[in-house]
Coordinates of C-alpha atoms and ligand atoms in Angstrom, one line a residue:
M1060 CA 45.0 13.7 -52.5
I1061 CA 41.6 12.0 -52.4
K1062 CA 39.1 14.7 -53.4
R1063 CA 35.6 14.9 -51.9
P1064 CA 32.9 15.7 -54.5
V1065 CA 30.5 18.2 -52.9
I1066 CA 27.6 20.4 -53.8
I1067 CA 27.0 23.6 -51.7
D1068 CA 23.4 24.6 -51.4
C1069 CA 23.1 28.1 -49.9
D1070 CA 21.2 31.4 -49.6
P1071 CA 24.1 34.0 -49.4
G1072 CA 23.6 35.6 -47.0
V1073 CA 26.6 36.9 -44.9
D1074 CA 27.3 33.7 -43.1
D1075 CA 26.9 31.6 -46.2
T1076 CA 29.6 33.8 -47.8
L1077 CA 32.1 33.0 -45.0
A1078 CA 31.3 29.3 -45.2
I1079 CA 31.9 29.3 -49.0
C1080 CA 35.3 31.1 -48.4
L1081 CA 36.2 28.4 -45.9
A1082 CA 35.2 25.6 -48.3
A1083 CA 37.2 27.1 -51.2
S1084 CA 40.3 27.2 -49.1
H1085 CA 40.3 23.4 -48.8
P1086 CA 41.6 21.8 -52.1
E1087 CA 40.5 18.4 -50.9
L1088 CA 36.9 19.5 -51.7
D1089 CA 36.0 19.1 -55.2
I1090 CA 33.2 21.7 -55.4
R1091 CA 31.1 20.5 -58.2
A1092 CA 28.3 23.1 -57.9
I1093 CA 27.0 25.9 -55.8
N1094 CA 23.2 25.9 -55.8
P1095 CA 21.4 29.1 -54.7
V1096 CA 18.0 29.1 -53.1
A1097 CA 15.7 31.9 -51.9
G1098 CA 16.0 32.4 -48.2
N1099 CA 18.0 35.2 -46.4
V1100 CA 17.0 37.5 -49.2
G1101 CA 15.1 37.0 -52.4
Y1102 CA 16.3 34.5 -55.0
E1103 CA 17.5 37.4 -57.4
S1104 CA 20.0 38.5 -54.7
T1105 CA 21.0 35.0 -53.3
S1106 CA 21.7 33.7 -56.8
Q1107 CA 23.7 36.8 -57.9
N1108 CA 25.6 36.6 -54.7
A1109 CA 26.5 33.0 -55.2
L1110 CA 27.5 33.6 -58.9
R1111 CA 29.7 36.6 -58.1
L1112 CA 31.2 35.0 -55.0
A1113 CA 32.2 31.9 -57.0
D1114 CA 33.8 34.3 -59.5
L1115 CA 35.5 36.4 -56.9
I1116 CA 37.0 33.5 -55.1
G1117 CA 37.8 31.6 -58.3
I1118 CA 35.9 28.5 -57.7
D1119 CA 35.7 26.4 -60.9
C1120 CA 32.2 25.0 -60.4
R1121 CA 28.6 25.2 -61.8
V1122 CA 26.2 27.7 -60.3
G1123 CA 22.8 26.2 -60.7
R1124 CA 19.4 27.7 -61.1
G1125 CA 17.6 27.1 -57.8
A1126 CA 14.2 27.4 -56.2
E1127 CA 12.8 30.9 -56.1
E1128 CA 10.3 30.1 -53.3
P1129 CA 9.5 27.3 -50.8
L1130 CA 7.6 24.2 -51.7
I1131 CA 4.4 25.1 -50.0
A1132 CA 5.0 27.8 -47.4
P1133 CA 4.8 31.4 -48.3
C1134 CA 8.0 33.1 -49.5
R1135 CA 9.6 34.8 -46.4
T1136 CA 13.1 36.3 -46.2
A1137 CA 15.3 37.9 -43.6
G1138 CA 16.5 41.1 -45.3
A1139 CA 16.8 43.0 -42.0
V1140 CA 19.2 40.3 -40.7
H1141 CA 21.5 40.2 -43.7
G1142 CA 21.4 43.8 -44.8
Q1143 CA 21.0 45.4 -48.1
G1144 CA 21.5 42.9 -50.9
G1145 CA 22.0 40.1 -48.4
L1146 CA 25.8 40.8 -47.7
G1147 CA 25.4 43.6 -45.2
G1148 CA 25.5 46.1 -48.1
Y1149 CA 28.7 44.8 -49.7
Q1150 CA 28.6 44.9 -53.4
L1151 CA 30.4 42.0 -55.1
P1152 CA 32.0 42.7 -58.4
E1153 CA 30.0 41.7 -61.5
A1154 CA 30.5 38.0 -62.4
H1155 CA 32.3 37.0 -65.7
R1156 CA 30.4 33.7 -65.8
D1157 CA 26.7 32.9 -66.1
F1158 CA 24.4 30.5 -64.4
D1159 CA 24.4 26.8 -65.4
V1160 CA 21.8 26.0 -68.1
D1161 CA 20.4 23.4 -65.6
Y1162 CA 18.3 23.6 -62.5
A1163 CA 19.9 22.9 -59.1
W1164 CA 18.0 19.6 -58.8
D1165 CA 19.1 18.3 -62.2
I1166 CA 22.7 19.3 -61.4
L1167 CA 22.3 17.3 -58.1
V1168 CA 21.4 14.1 -59.9
Q1169 CA 23.9 14.6 -62.8
E1170 CA 26.8 15.1 -60.2
A1171 CA 25.5 12.3 -58.0
R1172 CA 25.6 9.9 -60.9
R1173 CA 29.1 11.2 -61.9
A1174 CA 30.4 10.7 -58.4
E1175 CA 29.0 7.1 -58.3
G1176 CA 27.8 7.4 -54.7
A1177 CA 30.6 9.6 -53.3
L1178 CA 28.7 12.9 -53.6
E1179 CA 28.2 14.8 -50.4
V1180 CA 25.9 17.8 -50.0
I1181 CA 26.1 20.7 -47.5
A1182 CA 22.9 22.8 -47.3
L1183 CA 23.3 26.2 -45.6
G1184 CA 19.8 27.6 -46.4
P1185 CA 16.2 26.3 -46.9
M1186 CA 16.3 22.8 -48.3
T1187 CA 13.9 23.4 -51.2
N1188 CA 16.4 22.4 -53.9
L1189 CA 17.3 19.2 -52.1
A1190 CA 13.6 18.3 -51.6
I1191 CA 12.7 18.8 -55.2
A1192 CA 15.7 16.7 -56.3
L1193 CA 14.8 13.9 -53.9
T1194 CA 11.2 14.0 -55.2
R1195 CA 12.0 14.0 -58.8
Y1196 CA 14.9 11.6 -58.6
P1197 CA 14.3 8.9 -55.9
E1198 CA 17.5 7.2 -57.1
L1199 CA 19.4 10.1 -55.2
K1200 CA 18.5 8.3 -51.8
K1201 CA 21.1 5.7 -52.8
L1202 CA 23.5 8.1 -54.6
I1203 CA 24.2 10.8 -52.0
R1204 CA 26.7 9.7 -49.5
K1205 CA 25.8 12.3 -46.7
I1206 CA 24.0 15.6 -46.3
T1207 CA 25.2 18.1 -43.7
V1208 CA 22.7 20.9 -42.9
M1209 CA 22.7 24.1 -41.0
A1210 CA 19.2 23.6 -39.7
G1211 CA 17.0 23.5 -36.8
S1212 CA 17.8 23.2 -33.1
A1213 CA 17.4 20.8 -30.3
D1214 CA 16.6 23.8 -28.1
Q1215 CA 14.8 27.0 -29.1
G1216 CA 14.5 28.6 -32.5
N1217 CA 15.8 32.0 -33.7
T1218 CA 12.9 33.1 -36.0
N1219 CA 10.4 32.3 -33.1
V1220 CA 10.6 30.2 -30.0
Y1221 CA 10.3 27.0 -32.0
A1222 CA 11.8 27.4 -35.4
E1223 CA 15.3 28.1 -36.8
F1224 CA 15.1 30.3 -40.0
N1225 CA 16.2 27.8 -42.7
V1226 CA 13.6 25.2 -41.5
W1227 CA 11.0 27.9 -40.8
V1228 CA 11.2 29.1 -44.4
D1229 CA 10.6 25.6 -45.8
P1230 CA 9.5 23.0 -43.2
H1231 CA 8.1 20.6 -45.8
A1232 CA 11.5 20.5 -47.6
C1233 CA 13.3 19.8 -44.4
E1234 CA 10.9 16.9 -43.5
I1235 CA 11.4 15.4 -47.0
V1236 CA 15.2 15.5 -46.5
F1237 CA 15.1 14.2 -42.9
Q1238 CA 12.9 11.3 -43.8
S1239 CA 14.9 10.4 -47.0
G1240 CA 17.0 7.7 -45.4
I1241 CA 20.2 9.5 -46.5
P1242 CA 22.8 9.9 -43.7
I1243 CA 22.1 13.4 -42.3
A1244 CA 24.3 15.6 -40.0
M1245 CA 22.3 18.5 -38.5
C1246 CA 24.3 21.5 -37.2
G1247 CA 21.6 23.3 -35.3
L1248 CA 21.6 26.6 -33.5
D1249 CA 22.4 25.0 -30.1
G1250 CA 25.3 22.8 -31.3
N1251 CA 26.8 25.7 -33.3
D1252 CA 26.7 28.0 -30.2
S1253 CA 29.6 26.0 -28.8
C1254 CA 31.8 27.9 -31.3
S1255 CA 30.5 31.4 -30.6
M1256 CA 33.1 34.1 -31.2
N1257 CA 33.8 37.2 -29.1
T1258 CA 35.1 40.5 -30.4
E1259 CA 38.7 39.7 -30.0
E1260 CA 38.4 36.4 -31.8
I1261 CA 36.3 38.0 -34.7
N1262 CA 38.7 40.9 -35.2
G1263 CA 41.9 38.9 -34.6
I1264 CA 41.0 36.4 -37.3
F1265 CA 38.9 38.2 -39.9
Q1266 CA 40.6 41.6 -40.0
R1267 CA 43.8 40.0 -41.2
P1268 CA 45.0 41.2 -44.6
C1269 CA 44.5 38.7 -47.4
R1270 CA 43.1 38.5 -51.0
L1271 CA 39.6 38.4 -49.8
S1272 CA 40.0 40.9 -46.9
D1273 CA 37.4 43.2 -48.3
V1274 CA 34.4 40.9 -48.3
I1275 CA 35.5 38.7 -45.4
G1276 CA 36.2 41.8 -43.3
H1277 CA 33.0 43.5 -44.3
V1278 CA 30.6 40.6 -43.7
S1279 CA 32.2 39.4 -40.5
H1280 CA 32.1 43.0 -39.1
F1281 CA 28.5 43.3 -40.1
I1282 CA 27.5 40.1 -38.4
H1283 CA 29.3 40.9 -35.1
Q1284 CA 28.2 44.6 -35.1
R1285 CA 24.5 43.5 -35.6
N1286 CA 24.8 40.7 -32.9
T1287 CA 26.5 42.9 -30.2
E1288 CA 25.1 46.4 -30.9
Q1289 CA 21.6 45.6 -32.2
W1290 CA 20.8 42.4 -30.5
H1291 CA 23.0 43.0 -27.4
L1292 CA 24.5 39.5 -27.6
P1293 CA 27.9 38.9 -25.9
S1294 CA 29.3 37.0 -28.9
S1295 CA 28.6 35.8 -32.5
T1296 CA 27.8 32.3 -33.6
I1297 CA 28.3 32.3 -37.4
H1298 CA 26.1 29.4 -38.0
D1299 CA 26.9 28.4 -41.7
L1300 CA 30.7 28.7 -40.9
V1301 CA 30.5 26.4 -38.0
T1302 CA 28.5 24.0 -40.1
M1303 CA 31.0 24.1 -42.9
A1304 CA 34.0 23.5 -40.5
C1305 CA 32.1 20.4 -39.1
F1306 CA 31.5 19.3 -42.7
I1307 CA 35.1 19.7 -43.7
D1308 CA 36.5 18.1 -40.5
P1309 CA 33.9 16.0 -38.8
S1310 CA 36.4 15.1 -36.1
I1311 CA 35.9 18.5 -34.5
A1312 CA 32.2 17.7 -34.0
T1313 CA 30.4 15.7 -31.4
Y1314 CA 27.1 14.3 -32.8
E1315 CA 24.3 12.4 -31.1
P1316 CA 22.2 10.1 -33.4
C1317 CA 18.5 11.0 -32.7
Y1318 CA 15.2 10.6 -34.3
V1319 CA 14.2 14.0 -35.7
T1320 CA 11.1 15.1 -37.4
C1321 CA 10.0 18.6 -38.5
E1322 CA 6.7 20.1 -37.6
T1323 CA 4.9 21.2 -40.8
R1324 CA 1.3 21.7 -39.8
S1325 CA 1.0 23.7 -36.6
S1326 CA 0.2 27.3 -36.9
I1327 CA 2.2 27.9 -33.8
S1328 CA 5.3 25.7 -34.1
A1329 CA 5.7 25.0 -37.8
G1330 CA 9.4 24.8 -38.6
Q1331 CA 10.3 23.2 -35.3
T1332 CA 12.9 20.4 -35.4
V1333 CA 11.5 17.9 -32.9
V1334 CA 14.7 16.2 -31.7
D1335 CA 14.2 13.0 -29.7
L1336 CA 17.4 13.6 -27.6
Y1337 CA 16.4 11.0 -25.0
H1338 CA 15.1 8.4 -27.5
V1339 CA 11.7 8.2 -25.9
S1340 CA 9.9 7.8 -29.2
G1341 CA 11.3 4.3 -29.8
K1342 CA 12.0 5.4 -33.4
K1343 CA 15.3 4.7 -35.2
P1344 CA 17.6 7.7 -35.3
N1345 CA 17.6 9.3 -38.7
V1346 CA 19.9 12.3 -38.0
D1347 CA 23.2 12.9 -36.3
V1348 CA 22.5 16.0 -34.2
L1349 CA 25.6 18.3 -33.4
R1350 CA 25.9 18.7 -29.7
R1351 CA 29.1 20.7 -29.7
A1352 CA 32.2 21.3 -31.8
D1353 CA 35.8 21.9 -30.6
K1354 CA 36.1 25.7 -30.6
E1355 CA 39.8 25.9 -30.6
R1356 CA 40.1 23.6 -33.6
F1357 CA 37.3 25.7 -35.3
L1358 CA 39.3 28.9 -34.7
Q1359 CA 42.4 27.3 -36.0
M1360 CA 40.6 26.3 -39.2
L1361 CA 39.6 30.0 -39.7
R1362 CA 43.2 31.2 -39.1
E1363 CA 44.4 28.7 -41.7
M1364 CA 41.7 29.9 -44.1
M1365 CA 43.0 33.5 -43.9
D1366 CA 46.6 32.1 -44.4
W1367 CA 45.3 30.4 -47.5
Y1368 CA 44.0 33.6 -48.9
T1369 CA 47.4 35.3 -48.4
Q1370 CA 49.0 32.8 -50.7
H1371 CA 46.2 31.9 -53.1
Ligands
RIB711 O1 19.3 30.4 -38.8 C1 20.6 30.6 -39.4 C2 20.5 30.2 -40.8 O2 19.5 31.0 -41.5 C3 21.8 30.6 -41.6 O3 22.0 29.6 -42.6 C4 21.6 31.9 -42.1 O4 22.4 32.2 -43.3 C5 20.1 31.9 -42.5 O5 20.0 31.2 -43.7
CA712 CA1 22.4 30.4 -44.9

C-alpha cells in the first residue's frame, strides 16, 4: 500500500474530532503529526483535546506545539458553539503521551523534508501554524504537495455575513497560505453543504456501537442537537468531516479552480474569502474551490469508518 504522508492541523473542536476519527480509519494515511492551534476554544483546550484524541484512537504520531493566538487579529474563540472544553462537554481520558518537543511549524518543515515533496497538509482550523511555517521556511513552498483546508465560502459566512470562522479568526494567515503558490483545495461552507446530514442519517451512522462510540456518539449528537434545536436548522453540515472525506478521496469532490483572496483590512468584511467564480479578475486561479461533494459516497465513507472501529 502506498502511504500518503500527512499532517493534520486542527482546533478540536467537535467536528475536528470526527474528522480525525475518519482520518485514523484510513491506514493509507501516514499521519506524521497532529498540530493543534487556538480556534474553536483556547489553545489550552484544543491542544489537550488533540493530544488525548491521538492517544484514545491510538494514532502513532507527533502532537506539536501550535500557535496560541492569531498572527495579528485579536484572539477570538467559539466556545458557545463547541461547548464546554470544546467537545460538547465530553471529557477525553488523560493522555499517556506528551506534546512533541518541537513547535508545529518546525515539525512541518522536518516532515516535509523527510517526505521529500510528498507531504500533504489538511488544515481544519485557523491557518496560523501554516502561515508561520511558510514565513520561517520558504522552502516549504516547494516541499508541500498540497494543502486541503476547511475554510471560507464562495457564498456567505457563518461568523458574520462575510466570514467563515477559521478565516475570520486569522485572515492574515489565510492570505499567506492562499498566495503561497502551493496547490490548495478549499472546502468552504457552501461546498460542504452538499453533504448536510439529516437526523436519520446522523443517528443511523454515528449511534452504531464501536470502540469509539462514546466520543463519536457524544460529539455528533451535540452538533446535531445544537444545529436543529438551538439554530433551527433542518440538517447538519459537519464541515471538518466533509473536508476530511474530500481530502481522503478527492474523487467524491467537484472543484472549480478560482482566484481567491482573503480580505484582511476591512472593518466590515475582514475574513471574507473573495472567490472569483466567474474569472472576471483575469488573475490566475490559485485555489481549487469545492462546489459540491457526492453525498452518498460521503455517507458510505462514514459507515465504513464505524465498521473500522468495530474491528480496530
Ligand atoms: O466554520 C467551521 C469551522 O470553524 C470548522 O473547522 C469548525 O471546527 C470551526 O473551526
Ligand atoms: Ca475546526
